[in-house]
Amino acid sequence: MAQAPLTVRIQAEPFDVAAELAGIAAGRTDVGAVVSFTGLCRAEGGALAALELEHYPGMAEEEMRRVAAEAAERWPLQGLVAIHRHGKIAPGEPIVLVVTASAHRAAAFEAAEFLMDYLKTRAPFWKKEHRVDGSQGDWVEAKDVDDKAAERWAR
Amino acid sequence: MAQAPLTVRIQAEPFDVAAELAGIAAGRTDVGAVVSFTGLCRAEGGALAALELEHYPGMAEEEMRRVAAEAAERWPLQGLVAIHRHGKIAPGEPIVLVVTASAHRAAAFEAAEFLMDYLKTRAPFWKKEHRVDGSQGDWVEAKDVDDKAAERWAR
Amino acid sequence: MKIVYFAWVRERIGKPEEELTPPENVRTVADLAAWLASLGEEYAYAFENPTIVRAAIDRKHVKPETPIAGAREIAFFPPMTGG
Amino acid sequence: MKIVYFAWVRERIGKPEEELTPPENVRTVADLAAWLASLGEEYAYAFENPTIVRAAIDRKHVKPETPIAGAREIAFFPPMTGG
């Protein structure tokens, strides 16, 4: 099923979740399940003014493509979208979007979770906090729980 | 977290996935993860003209509310939408929508999967096939795989 | 009491609902299904595999051993296939 | 070879990239990190916990024991926190 259309994009602008969702099954009658995941910037109780997403421009899209191709190889997908933003992102704004389409729901759910777990731990993006008090905050630390989530897909 | 806004609807008309997705995190800065599941009517290789969704009007919404309330009790959700259509539904059209919002992705994913597994096995809806050759097809049979999927949430 | 039927249970019995007064020895959901199955060919057909027919009392799922005393509306239907 | 840095590795070293020619006994990614750490305080700070710094060769994740021979671009960065 490596023929499933894979859309991978890295961009500074916000993305249109509705358009991506509508596009993945448009004009088809074989899609039974569409799962979307949208990751948003949280205000962290009001302390956060923005997240700044740094990325490795040469590698980020390549790595996202590798992760997407692996998902398409492991699950019978009919479509896959993965979009990741970079630059400054305000609380409430979307950071990442994953959409998967399949005939059945288990494949669509599992592939979306796999994509997010792998994007979190393998795609070269780093988040830095900007605080509302004007100070530059810390770099967000990687979480063990994310590594553990990614490990469950090992084979 | 039983205070999370729970939206449960049963309707004949199609629903607006984009509006439901936009609504669940609108004006908030504490939502980190939004997961959506859309279940669509498949043409089954072209043999199917439509699915007819029968439901138990007195019970379907009550049961969907019970399932939604259980999800909100089991996961720290900030919002939950569950919409199920009834009546005749053509291939390519949506049948069911679940949207979950949470601070973190694991809760949003798990709650959405739980909702779908429980809606499939507990909400009083039944699918009948209408064939393109004009014949009334069979009632769709319940699947063991759906029972097994629901059993994984037993506690 | 009001008894309602859905999907192929409704189609086999040939009506969506009816008002019935089962005899006193009909105490549980399983008793009621067995008694209904005795009412005629169409009922026997609907309940030919009694373990597959599901039931709800007053809009809540119940088990075969649940007592029916006090029920206003009892529903019989196949395993659900929504979602 | 071109060496690029990201996030706090970049901030600690104080530049996003540079062209360097490591000595011949620097054979692996771990060797390269150790050699970089010897170049000055800012490098020592970036690699103070060498097990936490990740690396990529020519845009692919690699392990500390991966040989660097033939690499055009080697990147060092903290564990990723996208998504």
Coordinates of C-alpha atoms in Angstrom, one line a residue:
Chain A
M1 CA 0.0 0.0 0.0
A2 CA 3.0 2.3 -0.5
Q3 CA 0.9 3.9 -3.2
A4 CA -1.2 5.8 -0.7
P5 CA -0.8 9.5 -1.4
L6 CA 1.5 10.9 1.3
T7 CA 1.5 14.6 1.9
V8 CA 4.3 15.9 4.0
R9 CA 4.8 19.6 4.6
I10 CA 6.8 22.0 6.8
Q11 CA 5.6 25.5 6.9
A12 CA 5.6 28.7 9.0
E13 CA 2.0 29.5 8.2
P14 CA -1.0 28.0 10.1
F15 CA -2.6 25.0 8.2
D16 CA -6.2 24.4 7.4
V17 CA -7.3 21.3 9.2
A18 CA -10.7 21.3 7.6
A19 CA -9.2 21.4 4.1
E20 CA -6.8 18.6 4.8
L21 CA -9.6 16.5 6.3
A22 CA -11.9 17.1 3.4
G23 CA -9.2 16.4 0.9
I24 CA -8.1 13.0 2.1
A25 CA -11.4 11.2 1.3
A26 CA -12.7 13.6 -1.4
G27 CA -14.3 11.8 -4.4
R28 CA -13.6 8.3 -2.9
T29 CA -16.0 5.7 -1.6
D30 CA -13.5 3.2 -0.3
V31 CA -12.4 5.2 2.8
G32 CA -14.1 4.0 6.0
A33 CA -12.2 5.8 8.6
V34 CA -10.4 9.2 8.9
V35 CA -8.4 10.0 12.0
S36 CA -6.9 13.4 12.6
F37 CA -4.6 14.7 15.3
T38 CA -3.9 18.4 15.9
G39 CA -1.3 19.4 18.3
L40 CA -1.7 22.9 19.7
C41 CA 0.4 25.4 21.6
R42 CA -0.7 25.6 25.3
A43 CA -0.4 28.8 27.4
E44 CA 0.9 26.7 30.4
G45 CA -1.3 28.6 32.8
G46 CA -0.7 31.9 31.2
A47 CA 3.1 32.0 31.6
L48 CA 3.8 31.3 28.0
A49 CA 3.7 34.0 25.3
A50 CA 4.8 31.8 22.5
L51 CA 6.7 28.7 21.5
E52 CA 9.5 29.1 19.0
L53 CA 9.9 26.0 16.8
E54 CA 13.4 25.6 15.5
H55 CA 14.0 22.9 12.9
Y56 CA 16.8 21.4 10.8
P57 CA 15.6 22.6 7.3
G58 CA 17.7 20.1 5.4
M59 CA 16.5 17.1 7.4
A60 CA 13.1 17.7 8.9
E61 CA 11.1 17.1 5.7
E62 CA 13.2 14.1 4.8
E63 CA 12.7 12.5 8.2
M64 CA 9.0 13.2 8.1
R65 CA 8.8 11.5 4.8
R66 CA 10.7 8.5 6.2
V67 CA 8.2 8.3 9.1
A68 CA 5.2 8.7 6.7
A69 CA 6.5 6.0 4.4
E70 CA 7.0 3.6 7.3
A71 CA 3.4 4.2 8.4
A72 CA 2.2 3.6 4.9
E73 CA 4.2 0.4 4.8
R74 CA 2.9 -0.9 8.2
W75 CA -0.8 -0.1 7.8
P76 CA -3.1 -0.3 4.8
L77 CA -3.6 3.4 4.4
Q78 CA -5.5 5.2 1.7
G79 CA -4.1 8.6 2.5
L80 CA -1.8 10.3 4.9
V81 CA -1.1 13.9 5.7
A82 CA 1.6 15.2 8.1
I83 CA 2.2 18.9 8.5
H84 CA 4.6 20.5 11.0
R85 CA 5.0 24.3 11.5
H86 CA 8.2 26.1 12.5
G87 CA 8.8 29.6 13.8
K88 CA 6.9 31.5 16.5
I89 CA 3.6 30.0 17.5
A90 CA 1.1 31.6 19.9
P91 CA -0.9 29.7 22.5
G92 CA -4.1 28.3 20.9
E93 CA -2.4 28.0 17.5
P94 CA -1.8 24.6 15.9
I95 CA 1.7 23.2 15.6
V96 CA 1.3 19.8 14.0
L97 CA -1.3 17.9 12.0
V98 CA -1.6 14.3 11.2
V99 CA -4.5 12.8 9.1
T100 CA -4.8 9.1 8.2
A101 CA -7.4 7.4 6.0
S102 CA -8.1 3.7 5.9
A103 CA -10.9 1.2 5.2
H104 CA -11.1 0.4 8.9
R105 CA -10.7 2.4 12.1
A106 CA -8.0 0.4 13.8
A107 CA -5.4 1.0 11.1
A108 CA -6.3 4.8 10.9
F109 CA -6.0 5.2 14.7
E110 CA -2.8 3.2 15.0
A111 CA -1.1 4.9 12.1
A112 CA -2.0 8.3 13.5
E113 CA -0.6 7.5 16.9
F114 CA 2.5 6.0 15.4
L115 CA 3.1 9.1 13.3
M116 CA 2.8 11.4 16.3
D117 CA 5.0 9.2 18.5
Y118 CA 7.7 9.1 15.7
L119 CA 7.4 12.7 14.8
K120 CA 7.8 13.7 18.4
T121 CA 11.0 11.6 18.9
R122 CA 12.6 11.6 15.4
A123 CA 11.6 14.7 13.5
P124 CA 14.3 17.4 14.0
F125 CA 12.3 20.1 15.7
W126 CA 13.0 21.8 19.0
K127 CA 10.7 24.0 21.1
K128 CA 11.9 27.1 23.0
E129 CA 9.6 28.9 25.4
H130 CA 9.0 32.7 25.3
R131 CA 7.5 33.9 28.5
V132 CA 4.9 36.6 28.9
D133 CA 7.3 38.5 31.3
G134 CA 9.5 39.1 28.2
S135 CA 12.2 36.7 29.3
Q136 CA 13.4 34.0 27.0
G137 CA 12.4 30.7 28.6
D138 CA 14.0 27.3 28.5
W139 CA 14.2 24.8 25.7
V140 CA 11.4 22.3 26.2
E141 CA 12.9 19.1 27.6
A142 CA 12.3 15.8 25.8
K143 CA 10.0 13.5 27.9
D144 CA 10.7 9.9 28.8
V145 CA 7.0 9.3 28.2
D146 CA 7.5 10.2 24.5
D147 CA 10.4 7.8 24.2
K148 CA 8.3 5.1 25.8
A149 CA 5.4 5.8 23.5
A150 CA 7.7 5.5 20.5
E151 CA 9.2 2.3 21.7
R152 CA 5.9 0.5 21.7
W153 CA 6.1 0.5 17.8
A154 CA 9.5 -1.2 17.8
R155 CA 9.6 -4.4 15.7
Chain B
M1 CA -13.2 16.4 34.9
A2 CA -16.8 15.5 34.4
Q3 CA -17.2 19.3 33.7
A4 CA -15.8 18.9 30.2
P5 CA -18.4 20.1 27.7
L6 CA -19.9 17.0 26.2
T7 CA -21.8 17.3 22.9
V8 CA -23.9 14.3 21.8
R9 CA -26.2 14.5 18.8
I10 CA -28.2 12.1 16.7
Q11 CA -29.3 13.5 13.4
A12 CA -30.3 12.6 9.8
E13 CA -28.4 15.4 8.2
P14 CA -24.6 15.3 7.4
F15 CA -22.5 17.0 10.0
D16 CA -19.8 19.6 9.6
V17 CA -16.5 18.0 10.8
A18 CA -14.6 21.3 10.3
A19 CA -17.0 23.3 12.5
E20 CA -16.9 20.6 15.3
L21 CA -13.1 20.5 15.2
A22 CA -12.8 24.3 15.2
G23 CA -15.4 24.6 18.0
I24 CA -13.8 22.3 20.5
A25 CA -10.6 24.4 21.1
A26 CA -12.0 27.8 20.1
G27 CA -11.0 30.6 22.4
R28 CA -9.0 28.3 24.6
T29 CA -5.2 28.1 25.2
D30 CA -5.1 25.0 27.5
V31 CA -5.9 22.4 24.8
G32 CA -2.8 20.6 23.6
A33 CA -4.3 17.8 21.5
V34 CA -7.4 17.3 19.4
V35 CA -8.2 14.0 17.9
S36 CA -11.1 13.4 15.5
F37 CA -12.5 10.2 14.1
T38 CA -14.8 10.2 11.1
G39 CA -16.5 7.0 10.0
L40 CA -17.7 7.0 6.4
C41 CA -20.0 4.8 4.4
R42 CA -17.9 2.5 2.0
A43 CA -19.2 1.4 -1.4
E44 CA -17.9 -2.1 -0.8
G45 CA -16.4 -2.4 -4.3
G46 CA -19.4 -0.7 -5.9
A47 CA -22.0 -3.2 -4.8
L48 CA -23.5 -0.9 -2.1
A49 CA -26.0 1.9 -3.1
A50 CA -26.5 3.0 0.5
L51 CA -26.5 2.0 4.1
E52 CA -29.7 2.5 6.1
L53 CA -29.1 3.3 9.7
E54 CA -31.9 2.3 12.0
H55 CA -31.8 3.4 15.6
Y56 CA -33.7 3.2 18.9
P57 CA -34.8 6.8 19.2
G58 CA -35.6 6.7 22.9
M59 CA -32.3 5.0 23.8
A60 CA -29.6 5.9 21.3
E61 CA -28.9 9.4 22.6
E62 CA -29.1 8.3 26.3
E63 CA -26.6 5.5 25.6
M64 CA -24.3 7.9 23.7
R65 CA -24.4 10.2 26.7
R66 CA -23.5 7.4 29.1
V67 CA -20.5 6.4 26.9
A68 CA -19.4 10.1 26.6
A69 CA -19.7 10.6 30.4
E70 CA -17.7 7.5 31.0
A71 CA -14.9 8.7 28.6
A72 CA -14.9 12.1 30.4
E73 CA -14.6 10.3 33.7
R74 CA -11.8 8.0 32.6
W75 CA -9.6 10.6 30.8
P76 CA -8.8 14.3 31.6
L77 CA -10.8 15.7 28.6
Q78 CA -11.4 19.4 27.9
G79 CA -14.1 18.7 25.3
L80 CA -15.9 15.8 23.6
V81 CA -18.1 15.6 20.6
A82 CA -20.0 12.5 19.5
I83 CA -22.4 12.7 16.5
H84 CA -24.1 9.7 14.9
R85 CA -26.4 9.9 11.9
H86 CA -29.4 7.8 11.1
G87 CA -31.4 7.1 7.9
K88 CA -30.1 6.5 4.4
I89 CA -26.4 7.3 3.9
A90 CA -24.7 7.1 0.5
P91 CA -21.1 5.8 0.0
G92 CA -18.6 8.5 0.7
E93 CA -20.8 10.2 3.2
P94 CA -19.9 10.4 6.9
I95 CA -21.8 8.3 9.5
V96 CA -20.2 9.0 12.8
L97 CA -17.9 11.7 14.3
V98 CA -16.0 11.7 17.5
V99 CA -13.8 14.6 18.6
T100 CA -11.8 14.7 21.8
A101 CA -9.7 17.5 23.3
S102 CA -7.1 17.2 26.1
A103 CA -3.9 18.8 27.3
H104 CA -1.9 15.7 26.1
R105 CA -2.2 13.4 23.1
A106 CA -2.4 10.1 24.9
A107 CA -5.7 11.0 26.6
A108 CA -7.2 12.4 23.4
F109 CA -6.3 9.4 21.4
E110 CA -7.4 6.8 24.0
A111 CA -10.7 8.6 24.7
A112 CA -11.5 8.7 21.0
E113 CA -10.7 5.0 20.5
F114 CA -12.7 4.1 23.6
L115 CA -15.7 6.2 22.3
M116 CA -15.7 4.5 18.9
D117 CA -15.3 1.0 20.4
Y118 CA -18.2 1.6 22.8
L119 CA -20.4 3.4 20.3
K120 CA -19.9 0.4 17.9
T121 CA -20.9 -2.2 20.5
R122 CA -23.3 -0.3 22.8
A123 CA -25.1 2.5 20.9
P124 CA -28.4 1.1 19.5
F125 CA -27.9 1.5 15.8
W126 CA -28.2 -1.1 13.1
K127 CA -26.9 -1.0 9.5
K128 CA -28.9 -2.4 6.6
E129 CA -27.4 -2.6 3.1
H130 CA -29.1 -1.4 0.0
R131 CA -27.6 -2.8 -3.1
V132 CA -27.0 -1.1 -6.4
D133 CA -29.0 -3.8 -8.2
G134 CA -32.1 -2.5 -6.4
S135 CA -32.3 -5.5 -4.0
Q136 CA -32.5 -5.0 -0.2
G137 CA -29.3 -6.4 1.1
D138 CA -28.6 -7.9 4.5
W139 CA -28.3 -6.4 7.9
V140 CA -24.7 -5.9 8.6
E141 CA -23.4 -8.5 11.1
A142 CA -21.7 -7.5 14.3
K143 CA -18.0 -8.3 14.2
D144 CA -16.1 -10.2 16.8
V145 CA -13.2 -7.8 16.3
D146 CA -15.4 -5.0 17.5
D147 CA -16.3 -6.9 20.7
K148 CA -12.7 -7.6 21.3
A149 CA -11.8 -3.9 20.7
A150 CA -14.4 -2.9 23.3
E151 CA -13.2 -5.5 25.8
R152 CA -9.8 -4.0 26.0
W153 CA -11.3 -1.1 28.0
A154 CA -12.9 -3.4 30.6
R155 CA -11.9 -2.5 34.2
Chain C
M1 CA -45.9 -3.7 29.2
K2 CA -44.6 -2.1 25.9
I3 CA -42.4 -4.3 23.9
V4 CA -40.3 -2.8 21.0
Y5 CA -38.3 -4.5 18.3
F6 CA -35.5 -3.3 16.1
A7 CA -33.7 -4.3 12.9
W8 CA -34.2 -8.0 11.9
V9 CA -36.0 -8.8 15.1
R10 CA -38.6 -6.2 14.1
E11 CA -38.6 -7.5 10.5
R12 CA -39.1 -11.1 11.5
I13 CA -41.9 -10.3 14.0
G14 CA -43.5 -7.9 11.5
K15 CA -44.2 -5.0 13.8
P16 CA -42.1 -2.3 15.6
E17 CA -43.9 -2.6 19.0
E18 CA -46.8 -4.0 20.9
E19 CA -48.5 -3.9 24.3
L20 CA -48.4 -7.4 26.0
T21 CA -49.1 -8.8 29.4
P22 CA -46.9 -11.9 29.9
P23 CA -48.0 -14.5 32.5
E24 CA -46.8 -14.3 36.0
N25 CA -44.1 -17.0 35.7
V26 CA -42.3 -14.8 33.2
R27 CA -39.8 -13.2 35.6
T28 CA -36.6 -12.4 33.6
V29 CA -35.6 -11.1 30.2
A30 CA -34.7 -14.6 29.1
D31 CA -38.2 -15.9 30.4
L32 CA -39.8 -13.1 28.3
A33 CA -37.9 -14.0 25.2
A34 CA -38.8 -17.7 25.6
W35 CA -42.5 -16.8 26.1
L36 CA -42.5 -14.5 23.1
A37 CA -40.9 -17.3 21.0
S38 CA -44.0 -19.4 21.8
L39 CA -46.5 -16.8 20.5
G40 CA -46.2 -17.9 16.8
E41 CA -43.9 -18.7 13.9
E42 CA -42.7 -15.2 13.4
Y43 CA -41.7 -14.9 17.0
A44 CA -40.1 -18.3 17.0
Y45 CA -38.0 -17.1 13.9
A46 CA -37.0 -13.9 15.6
F47 CA -35.8 -15.7 18.7
E48 CA -34.5 -18.9 17.0
N49 CA -31.1 -18.1 18.4
P50 CA -32.0 -16.6 21.7
T51 CA -28.4 -16.0 22.8
I52 CA -27.9 -13.5 19.9
V53 CA -30.8 -11.3 20.7
R54 CA -30.0 -8.3 22.9
A55 CA -32.4 -6.5 25.3
A56 CA -32.9 -3.2 27.0
I57 CA -35.3 -2.3 29.8
D58 CA -36.4 1.3 29.9
R59 CA -33.5 2.3 27.5
K60 CA -30.7 0.6 29.4
H61 CA -28.9 -2.6 28.3
V62 CA -29.8 -5.6 30.4
K63 CA -28.7 -9.2 30.7
P64 CA -30.9 -12.3 30.1
E65 CA -31.1 -12.9 33.9
T66 CA -32.3 -9.3 34.6
P67 CA -35.8 -9.3 36.2
I68 CA -38.5 -7.6 34.2
A69 CA -40.7 -6.5 37.2
G70 CA -41.6 -2.8 37.0
A71 CA -40.4 -2.4 33.4
R72 CA -42.4 0.0 31.2
E73 CA -40.6 -0.6 27.9
I74 CA -38.6 -3.7 27.0
A75 CA -36.7 -3.7 23.7
F76 CA -35.3 -6.7 21.8
F77 CA -32.7 -6.2 19.0
P78 CA -29.7 -7.8 17.3
P79 CA -26.1 -7.0 18.3
M80 CA -25.5 -3.3 17.4
T81 CA -23.7 -2.3 14.2
G82 CA -23.5 1.4 14.4
G83 CA -20.4 3.5 14.4
Chain D
M1 CA 33.4 18.7 6.7
K2 CA 30.4 20.8 7.5
I3 CA 29.2 20.7 11.1
V4 CA 25.8 22.1 12.0
Y5 CA 24.3 22.7 15.4
F6 CA 20.7 23.2 16.6
A7 CA 18.8 24.4 19.6
W8 CA 20.8 24.7 22.8
V9 CA 23.8 23.0 21.3
R10 CA 23.9 25.8 18.7
E11 CA 23.3 28.4 21.5
R12 CA 26.1 27.1 23.7
I13 CA 28.6 26.9 20.9
G14 CA 27.5 30.3 19.6
K15 CA 27.3 29.5 15.9
P16 CA 24.9 27.6 13.7
E17 CA 27.5 25.8 11.6
E18 CA 31.2 25.7 10.7
E19 CA 33.6 24.0 8.4
L20 CA 36.1 21.8 10.3
T21 CA 38.7 19.2 9.5
P22 CA 39.0 16.8 12.4
P23 CA 42.3 14.8 12.9
E24 CA 42.6 11.4 11.4
N25 CA 42.1 9.5 14.7
V26 CA 38.5 10.9 14.9
R27 CA 36.7 8.0 13.3
T28 CA 33.2 7.9 14.9
V29 CA 30.4 10.3 15.8
A30 CA 31.4 9.9 19.5
D31 CA 35.1 10.6 18.6
L32 CA 34.0 13.7 16.8
A33 CA 31.9 14.9 19.8
A34 CA 34.8 14.3 22.1
W35 CA 37.2 16.2 19.8
L36 CA 34.7 19.1 19.5
A37 CA 34.4 19.2 23.3
S38 CA 38.2 19.8 23.5
L39 CA 38.1 22.9 21.2
G40 CA 37.1 25.4 23.9
E41 CA 34.9 26.2 26.8
E42 CA 31.7 26.8 24.7
Y43 CA 32.2 23.4 23.0
A44 CA 32.9 21.7 26.4
Y45 CA 29.6 23.2 27.7
A46 CA 27.6 22.0 24.7
F47 CA 29.0 18.4 25.1
E48 CA 29.2 18.4 28.9
N49 CA 26.7 15.5 28.8
P50 CA 27.8 13.7 25.7
T51 CA 25.1 10.9 26.0
I52 CA 22.3 13.5 25.6
V53 CA 23.5 15.1 22.4
R54 CA 22.1 13.5 19.3
A55 CA 23.7 13.4 15.8
A56 CA 22.8 13.1 12.2
I57 CA 25.0 12.4 9.2
D58 CA 23.9 13.7 5.9
R59 CA 20.4 14.2 7.3
K60 CA 19.9 10.8 8.8
H61 CA 19.9 9.9 12.5
V62 CA 23.1 8.1 13.5
K63 CA 24.5 6.4 16.7
P64 CA 27.6 7.4 18.6
E65 CA 29.5 4.5 17.1
T66 CA 28.7 5.3 13.5
P67 CA 31.8 6.1 11.4
I68 CA 32.0 9.6 10.0
A69 CA 34.1 8.7 6.9
G70 CA 32.6 10.2 3.8
A71 CA 30.2 12.5 5.6
R72 CA 29.5 15.8 4.0
E73 CA 27.3 17.3 6.8
I74 CA 27.2 16.2 10.5
A75 CA 24.6 17.7 12.8
F76 CA 24.6 17.8 16.6
F77 CA 21.4 18.6 18.5
P78 CA 19.4 17.9 21.7
P79 CA 16.7 15.3 21.9
M80 CA 13.9 16.4 19.6
T81 CA 10.8 18.1 21.1
G82 CA 8.6 18.7 18.0
G83 CA 5.1 17.4 17.5

